[in-house]
Amino acid sequence: MSNYKPILETGRLTLRPFTAKDFEAVHSWAGNPVNTRYMAWGPNSEEETKAFLETTKAGRDFAVVLKESNIVIGSCGIYPDEENFAGEAGWILHKDYWKRGYGTELCGELIRYGFEDLNLKRVQAPCAAVNYGSYRIMERNGMKRIALRNKAFWARVDKEWIDEALYAIEADG
């Protein structure tokens, strides 16, 4: 089932494996409370960001790089559950690159990769139910909200339990 490619490309982005040289870029969003507000993790300490970089896997975790400048602006990934032919996608972009269509672009590529290269039948992604930017990215890529879990995870920045929405798309439509 697995056909992990180390590098994916879109019109404006390269999705590639992480390197140790990516630390400063990754920590610029992973350690930022604005960026991690709706995440179940973060803001990271430097040690937590280093630990993340040490555990990334090529073909699953990707640095999001602007083609024109070679600047790392975020990270994304797709995590297959091969037994169920499904995968969970996720992403984070540095706040300076929000509202430019990059999230929609990378999400579309993760879905394509999941279906065409990993032979998944379903790709899903959770997000904070109030995270308009994230759920609009999914909707623009044809994903549908399939579940809402009340008070599903602890938002560390706001220090409150928040609702989680789950979006999904099937390979056949």
XYZ file of N, CA and C in Angstrom:
519
model
N 0.822 -1.202 0.000
C 0.000 0.000 0.000
C 0.860 1.256 0.000
N 1.968 1.216 0.706
C 2.772 2.429 0.875
C 3.619 2.729 -0.344
N 3.577 3.964 -0.762
C 4.411 4.443 -1.853
C 4.829 5.860 -1.476
N 5.581 5.995 -0.373
C 5.919 7.292 0.173
C 6.923 8.022 -0.697
N 6.549 9.206 -1.132
C 7.458 10.042 -1.905
C 8.052 11.079 -0.965
N 9.346 11.326 -1.067
C 9.941 12.291 -0.155
C 9.604 13.747 -0.491
N 9.273 14.053 -1.747
C 9.023 15.448 -2.132
C 7.753 15.525 -2.970
N 6.877 16.466 -2.594
C 5.654 16.734 -3.346
C 5.722 18.181 -3.811
N 5.043 18.483 -4.917
C 5.062 19.855 -5.419
C 3.674 20.312 -5.823
N 3.441 21.608 -5.628
C 2.233 22.266 -6.109
C 2.712 23.430 -6.965
N 1.800 24.252 -7.398
C 2.200 25.401 -8.209
C 3.205 26.313 -7.529
N 2.992 26.593 -6.240
C 3.851 27.550 -5.532
C 4.664 26.950 -4.405
N 4.419 25.679 -4.093
C 5.024 25.085 -2.900
C 5.772 23.799 -3.210
N 6.797 23.556 -2.415
C 7.467 22.263 -2.368
C 7.227 21.717 -0.971
N 6.786 20.479 -0.891
C 6.611 19.792 0.383
C 7.710 18.746 0.444
N 8.651 18.949 1.353
C 9.841 18.102 1.402
C 10.110 17.638 2.828
N 10.973 16.629 2.985
C 11.341 16.195 4.335
C 12.029 17.327 5.100
N 11.910 17.269 6.402
C 12.577 18.249 7.270
C 14.059 17.938 7.382
N 14.833 18.977 7.668
C 16.250 18.819 8.000
C 16.504 19.570 9.302
N 17.638 19.324 9.914
C 17.995 20.029 11.148
C 18.097 21.534 10.907
N 18.404 21.940 9.679
C 18.516 23.368 9.342
C 17.178 24.087 9.398
N 16.079 23.340 9.481
C 14.742 23.944 9.520
C 14.334 24.401 10.913
N 15.180 24.188 11.915
C 14.795 24.471 13.300
C 14.250 25.885 13.501
N 14.983 26.897 13.081
C 14.546 28.287 13.334
C 13.194 28.567 12.710
N 12.987 28.121 11.475
C 11.710 28.345 10.803
C 10.589 27.623 11.545
N 10.800 26.356 11.867
C 9.767 25.581 12.549
C 9.446 26.202 13.907
N 10.467 26.570 14.642
C 10.224 27.136 15.978
C 9.536 28.504 15.894
N 9.690 29.197 14.766
C 9.043 30.510 14.634
C 7.520 30.402 14.674
N 6.946 29.265 14.260
C 5.495 29.085 14.424
C 5.162 28.130 15.562
N 5.986 27.106 15.753
C 5.678 26.123 16.798
C 5.795 26.721 18.197
N 6.611 27.742 18.344
C 6.764 28.406 19.637
C 5.900 29.641 19.794
N 5.065 29.915 18.803
C 4.267 31.144 18.767
C 2.829 30.869 19.226
N 2.354 31.541 20.283
C 0.995 31.300 20.769
C -0.098 31.645 19.750
N 0.140 32.609 18.877
C -0.862 32.940 17.856
C -1.011 31.776 16.885
N 0.101 31.199 16.480
C 0.073 30.076 15.546
C -0.489 28.798 16.166
N -0.239 28.574 17.432
C -0.622 27.310 18.061
C -1.930 27.415 18.850
N -2.628 28.519 18.718
C -3.839 28.750 19.508
C -4.833 27.598 19.429
N -5.074 27.071 18.241
C -6.071 26.020 18.070
C -5.463 24.633 17.937
N -4.265 24.472 18.442
C -3.606 23.178 18.409
C -3.702 22.525 19.786
N -3.671 21.213 19.801
C -3.664 20.484 21.070
C -2.248 20.444 21.654
N -1.291 21.019 20.934
C 0.103 21.085 21.378
C 0.558 22.545 21.296
N 1.702 22.827 21.866
C 2.302 24.154 21.758
C 1.713 25.161 22.728
N 2.285 26.355 22.770
C 3.516 26.702 22.062
C 4.698 25.892 22.591
N 5.539 25.487 21.655
C 6.666 24.620 21.970
C 7.813 25.374 22.625
N 8.512 24.660 23.495
C 9.829 25.107 23.944
C 10.805 24.737 22.820
N 12.019 25.251 22.882
C 13.022 24.877 21.878
C 13.256 23.367 21.898
N 13.255 22.778 23.085
C 13.477 21.337 23.197
C 12.349 20.554 22.522
N 11.109 21.015 22.668
C 9.984 20.329 22.031
C 10.060 20.423 20.509
N 10.471 21.571 19.992
C 10.616 21.708 18.544
C 11.738 20.802 18.034
N 12.856 20.738 18.754
C 13.953 19.841 18.364
C 13.490 18.393 18.377
N 12.717 18.014 19.395
C 12.208 16.640 19.482
C 11.275 16.336 18.305
N 10.428 17.307 17.921
C 9.562 17.115 16.760
C 10.408 16.845 15.516
N 11.423 17.664 15.281
C 12.254 17.502 14.085
C 12.971 16.153 14.071
N 13.316 15.642 15.242
C 14.002 14.345 15.325
C 13.080 13.172 15.036
N 11.768 13.387 15.126
C 10.832 12.272 14.952
C 10.057 12.331 13.634
N 10.317 13.324 12.799
C 9.577 13.402 11.534
C 9.972 12.252 10.619
N 9.032 11.873 9.761
C 9.261 10.764 8.842
C 9.022 11.230 7.410
N 9.994 10.977 6.540
C 9.851 11.317 5.124
C 8.635 10.597 4.555
N 7.888 11.309 3.734
C 6.693 10.739 3.139
C 5.459 10.869 3.999
N 5.643 11.307 5.228
C 4.520 11.542 6.142
C 4.523 12.981 6.650
N 5.680 13.463 7.052
C 5.830 14.830 7.554
C 6.575 15.648 6.510
N 6.077 16.859 6.246
C 6.666 17.685 5.204
C 6.886 19.112 5.686
N 8.036 19.673 5.325
C 8.250 21.110 5.458
C 7.572 21.760 4.260
N 6.850 22.849 4.496
C 6.177 23.582 3.420
C 7.096 24.731 3.022
N 7.567 24.691 1.771
C 8.588 25.629 1.302
C 8.050 26.410 0.104
N 8.208 27.733 0.150
C 7.850 28.557 -1.000
C 8.870 28.318 -2.105
N 8.394 27.960 -3.292
C 9.311 27.683 -4.404
C 10.135 28.905 -4.780
N 9.516 30.068 -4.851
C 10.217 31.245 -5.378
C 11.322 31.768 -4.466
N 11.202 31.519 -3.145
C 12.208 32.060 -2.219
C 12.929 31.002 -1.395
N 12.456 29.763 -1.445
C 13.006 28.663 -0.652
C 12.845 28.880 0.853
N 11.863 29.682 1.264
C 11.578 29.938 2.677
C 10.607 28.870 3.190
N 10.922 28.304 4.360
C 10.043 27.332 5.007
C 8.968 28.119 5.758
N 7.701 27.915 5.358
C 6.604 28.707 5.931
C 5.633 27.879 6.775
N 5.845 26.580 6.850
C 4.939 25.757 7.633
C 5.305 24.292 7.560
N 4.432 23.492 8.138
C 4.614 22.049 8.071
C 3.256 21.402 7.834
N 3.302 20.206 7.284
C 2.071 19.463 7.050
C 2.411 17.984 7.064
N 1.366 17.182 7.079
C 1.614 15.755 7.060
C 0.354 14.973 6.795
N 0.560 13.736 6.449
C -0.532 12.786 6.298
C -0.072 11.491 6.940
N -0.946 10.924 7.770
C -0.576 9.804 8.606
C -1.507 8.631 8.317
N -1.041 7.696 7.488
C -1.893 6.591 7.064
C -2.188 5.588 8.173
N -3.405 5.116 8.166
C -3.848 3.963 8.945
C -4.070 2.901 7.881
N -3.002 2.202 7.529
C -3.031 1.296 6.382
C -4.033 0.171 6.545
N -4.267 -0.251 7.764
C -5.233 -1.324 8.016
C -6.634 -0.927 7.551
N -6.959 0.370 7.678
C -8.284 0.861 7.307
C -8.289 1.687 6.020
N -7.152 1.732 5.309
C -7.033 2.487 4.057
C -7.471 3.940 4.238
N -7.121 4.508 5.377
C -7.490 5.890 5.689
C -6.240 6.630 6.135
N -6.330 7.942 6.147
C -5.218 8.744 6.616
C -5.720 10.037 7.217
N -4.961 10.552 8.175
C -5.294 11.830 8.788
C -4.287 12.871 8.334
N -4.802 13.994 7.853
C -3.951 15.087 7.388
C -3.950 16.209 8.422
N -2.885 16.965 8.419
C -2.787 18.125 9.303
C -1.771 19.103 8.766
N -1.837 20.347 9.227
C -0.919 21.374 8.762
C -0.913 22.552 9.714
N 0.126 23.337 9.594
C 0.234 24.622 10.283
C 1.113 25.506 9.419
N 0.690 26.738 9.241
C 1.472 27.726 8.502
C 1.796 28.890 9.430
N 2.990 29.447 9.251
C 3.342 30.646 10.015
C 2.298 31.714 9.731
N 1.881 32.424 10.760
C 0.805 33.414 10.631
C 1.077 34.472 9.563
N 2.326 34.738 9.267
C 2.656 35.727 8.235
C 2.266 35.260 6.836
N 1.886 33.982 6.698
C 1.541 33.429 5.387
C 0.084 32.961 5.306
N -0.713 33.365 6.281
C -2.136 33.045 6.255
C -2.842 33.868 5.179
N -3.972 33.378 4.757
C -4.876 34.075 3.826
C -4.241 34.372 2.464
N -3.393 33.464 2.010
C -2.771 33.603 0.688
C -3.032 32.376 -0.195
N -3.844 31.444 0.300
C -4.169 30.251 -0.470
C -3.192 29.101 -0.319
N -2.133 29.281 0.477
C -1.146 28.209 0.623
C -1.745 26.983 1.319
N -2.583 27.206 2.329
C -3.204 26.088 3.030
C -4.092 25.268 2.115
N -4.880 25.953 1.294
C -5.750 25.260 0.343
C -4.906 24.446 -0.635
N -3.807 25.025 -1.081
C -2.916 24.363 -2.038
C -2.279 23.113 -1.433
N -1.742 23.232 -0.224
C -1.069 22.076 0.375
C -2.062 20.999 0.773
N -3.245 21.380 1.245
C -4.269 20.394 1.598
C -4.686 19.594 0.369
N -4.874 20.275 -0.739
C -5.227 19.587 -1.976
C -4.170 18.577 -2.386
N -2.906 18.943 -2.207
C -1.822 18.020 -2.555
C -1.769 16.840 -1.592
N -2.029 17.065 -0.298
C -2.056 15.958 0.650
C -3.176 14.970 0.303
N -4.329 15.505 -0.092
C -5.446 14.634 -0.495
C -5.065 13.843 -1.747
N -4.514 14.523 -2.743
C -4.088 13.838 -3.965
C -3.076 12.742 -3.650
N -2.073 13.083 -2.872
C -1.035 12.137 -2.462
C -1.650 10.942 -1.729
N -2.570 11.229 -0.814
C -3.221 10.154 -0.074
C -3.951 9.183 -0.982
N -4.697 9.712 -1.925
C -5.481 8.846 -2.815
C -4.625 8.198 -3.898
N -3.810 8.983 -4.582
C -3.083 8.466 -5.740
C -1.810 7.703 -5.391
N -1.055 8.172 -4.423
C 0.224 7.542 -4.107
C 0.146 6.550 -2.953
N -0.695 6.843 -1.966
C -0.793 5.957 -0.809
C -1.971 4.993 -0.915
N -2.784 5.159 -1.961
C -3.939 4.292 -2.191
C -4.933 4.279 -1.039
N -5.087 5.425 -0.382
C -6.067 5.529 0.681
C -7.460 5.662 0.084
N -8.441 5.275 0.827
C -9.839 5.408 0.397
C -10.507 6.605 1.063
N -9.874 7.126 2.125
C -10.444 8.239 2.872
C -9.323 9.067 3.475
N -9.473 10.393 3.418
C -8.568 11.309 4.099
C -9.434 12.163 5.016
N -9.005 12.278 6.246
C -9.753 13.101 7.202
C -8.798 14.044 7.913
N -9.400 15.060 8.534
C -8.600 16.036 9.272
C -9.467 16.664 10.363
N -8.945 16.718 11.574
C -9.662 17.404 12.644
C -9.219 18.861 12.723
N -10.066 19.686 13.302
C -9.666 21.067 13.596
C -10.552 21.604 14.712
N -10.086 22.652 15.351
C -10.931 23.339 16.319
C -12.157 23.836 15.554
N -13.338 23.594 16.102
C -14.576 23.950 15.406
C -14.666 25.441 15.108
N -13.986 26.270 15.890
C -14.012 27.718 15.674
C -12.896 28.206 14.756
N -12.053 27.307 14.283
C -10.916 27.699 13.450
C -11.363 27.828 11.986
N -11.921 28.981 11.679
C -12.472 29.253 10.357
C -11.447 29.000 9.247
N -10.225 29.485 9.426
C -9.200 29.324 8.392
C -8.966 27.872 8.053
N -8.897 27.020 9.069
C -8.620 25.609 8.822
C -9.809 24.901 8.182
N -11.001 25.121 8.700
C -12.115 24.382 8.102
C -12.476 24.889 6.721
N -12.204 26.149 6.410
C -12.435 26.644 5.045
C -11.455 26.013 4.063
N -10.222 25.773 4.495
C -9.246 25.070 3.657
C -9.803 23.698 3.277
N -10.357 23.009 4.249
C -10.890 21.672 3.988
C -12.111 21.736 3.077
N -13.006 22.661 3.342
C -14.196 22.791 2.500
C -13.826 23.134 1.063
N -12.842 23.986 0.867
C -12.406 24.341 -0.491
C -11.850 23.144 -1.251
N -11.410 22.142 -0.509
C -10.873 20.922 -1.119
C -11.885 19.785 -1.148
N -13.156 20.103 -0.958
C -14.205 19.096 -1.078
C -14.448 18.254 0.155
N -13.777 18.571 1.259
C -13.993 17.817 2.489
C -15.296 18.278 3.143
N -15.956 17.357 3.805
C -17.230 17.631 4.471
C -17.092 17.397 5.966
N -17.788 18.229 6.740
C -17.803 18.018 8.192
C -18.634 16.773 8.477
N -18.018 15.806 9.146
C -18.720 14.558 9.431
C -18.985 14.354 10.917
N -18.342 15.149 11.765
C -18.552 14.986 13.207
C -18.175 16.267 13.938
N -18.794 16.448 15.073
C -18.464 17.542 15.975
C -18.382 16.938 17.367
N -17.229 17.058 17.964
C -17.014 16.530 19.315
C -16.942 17.697 20.283
N -17.882 17.740 21.208
C -17.932 18.832 22.184
C -16.794 18.728 23.190
N -16.157 19.859 23.440
C -15.083 19.949 24.443
C -14.088 18.797 24.292
N -13.617 18.610 23.061
C -12.811 17.433 22.726
C -11.332 17.548 23.079
N -10.792 18.777 23.079
C -9.380 18.870 23.454
C -9.073 20.180 24.164
N -8.006 20.116 24.919
C -7.550 21.239 25.724
C -6.723 22.166 24.855
N -7.215 23.389 24.659
C -6.469 24.401 23.906
C -5.517 25.067 24.890
N -4.257 24.766 24.749
C -3.261 25.186 25.734
C -3.073 26.686 25.790
N -3.223 27.378 24.659
C -3.014 28.824 24.651
C -4.143 29.530 25.400
N -5.388 29.188 25.065
C -6.537 29.826 25.706
C -6.915 29.181 27.035
N -6.289 28.057 27.331
C -6.533 27.324 28.569
C -8.017 27.020 28.766
N -8.568 26.361 27.741
C -9.965 25.948 27.813
C -10.192 24.730 26.930
N -11.234 23.980 27.271
C -11.650 22.859 26.439
C -12.436 23.417 25.276
N -12.111 22.967 24.061
C -12.817 23.468 22.881
C -13.345 22.319 22.034
N -14.335 22.657 21.223
C -14.955 21.668 20.348
C -14.046 21.370 19.157
N -14.119 20.139 18.703
C -13.334 19.707 17.557
C -14.275 19.241 16.445
N -14.021 19.738 15.247
C -14.761 19.293 14.067
C -13.892 18.317 13.296
N -14.524 17.310 12.726
C -13.802 16.340 11.906
C -14.342 16.433 10.482
N -13.431 16.605 9.541
C -13.761 16.689 8.120
C -13.171 15.486 7.413
N -13.813 15.070 6.322
C -13.306 13.916 5.578
C -13.711 14.015 4.106
N -12.978 13.282 3.289
C -13.299 13.135 1.878
C -12.991 11.685 1.511
N -13.834 11.114 0.684
C -13.667 9.739 0.227
C -13.034 9.751 -1.165
N -12.276 8.727 -1.477
C -11.598 8.637 -2.775
C -12.573 8.636 -3.942
N -13.748 8.110 -3.744
C -14.709 8.021 -4.843
C -15.685 9.191 -4.878
N -15.338 10.281 -4.247
C -16.215 11.431 -4.351
C -16.377 12.131 -3.077
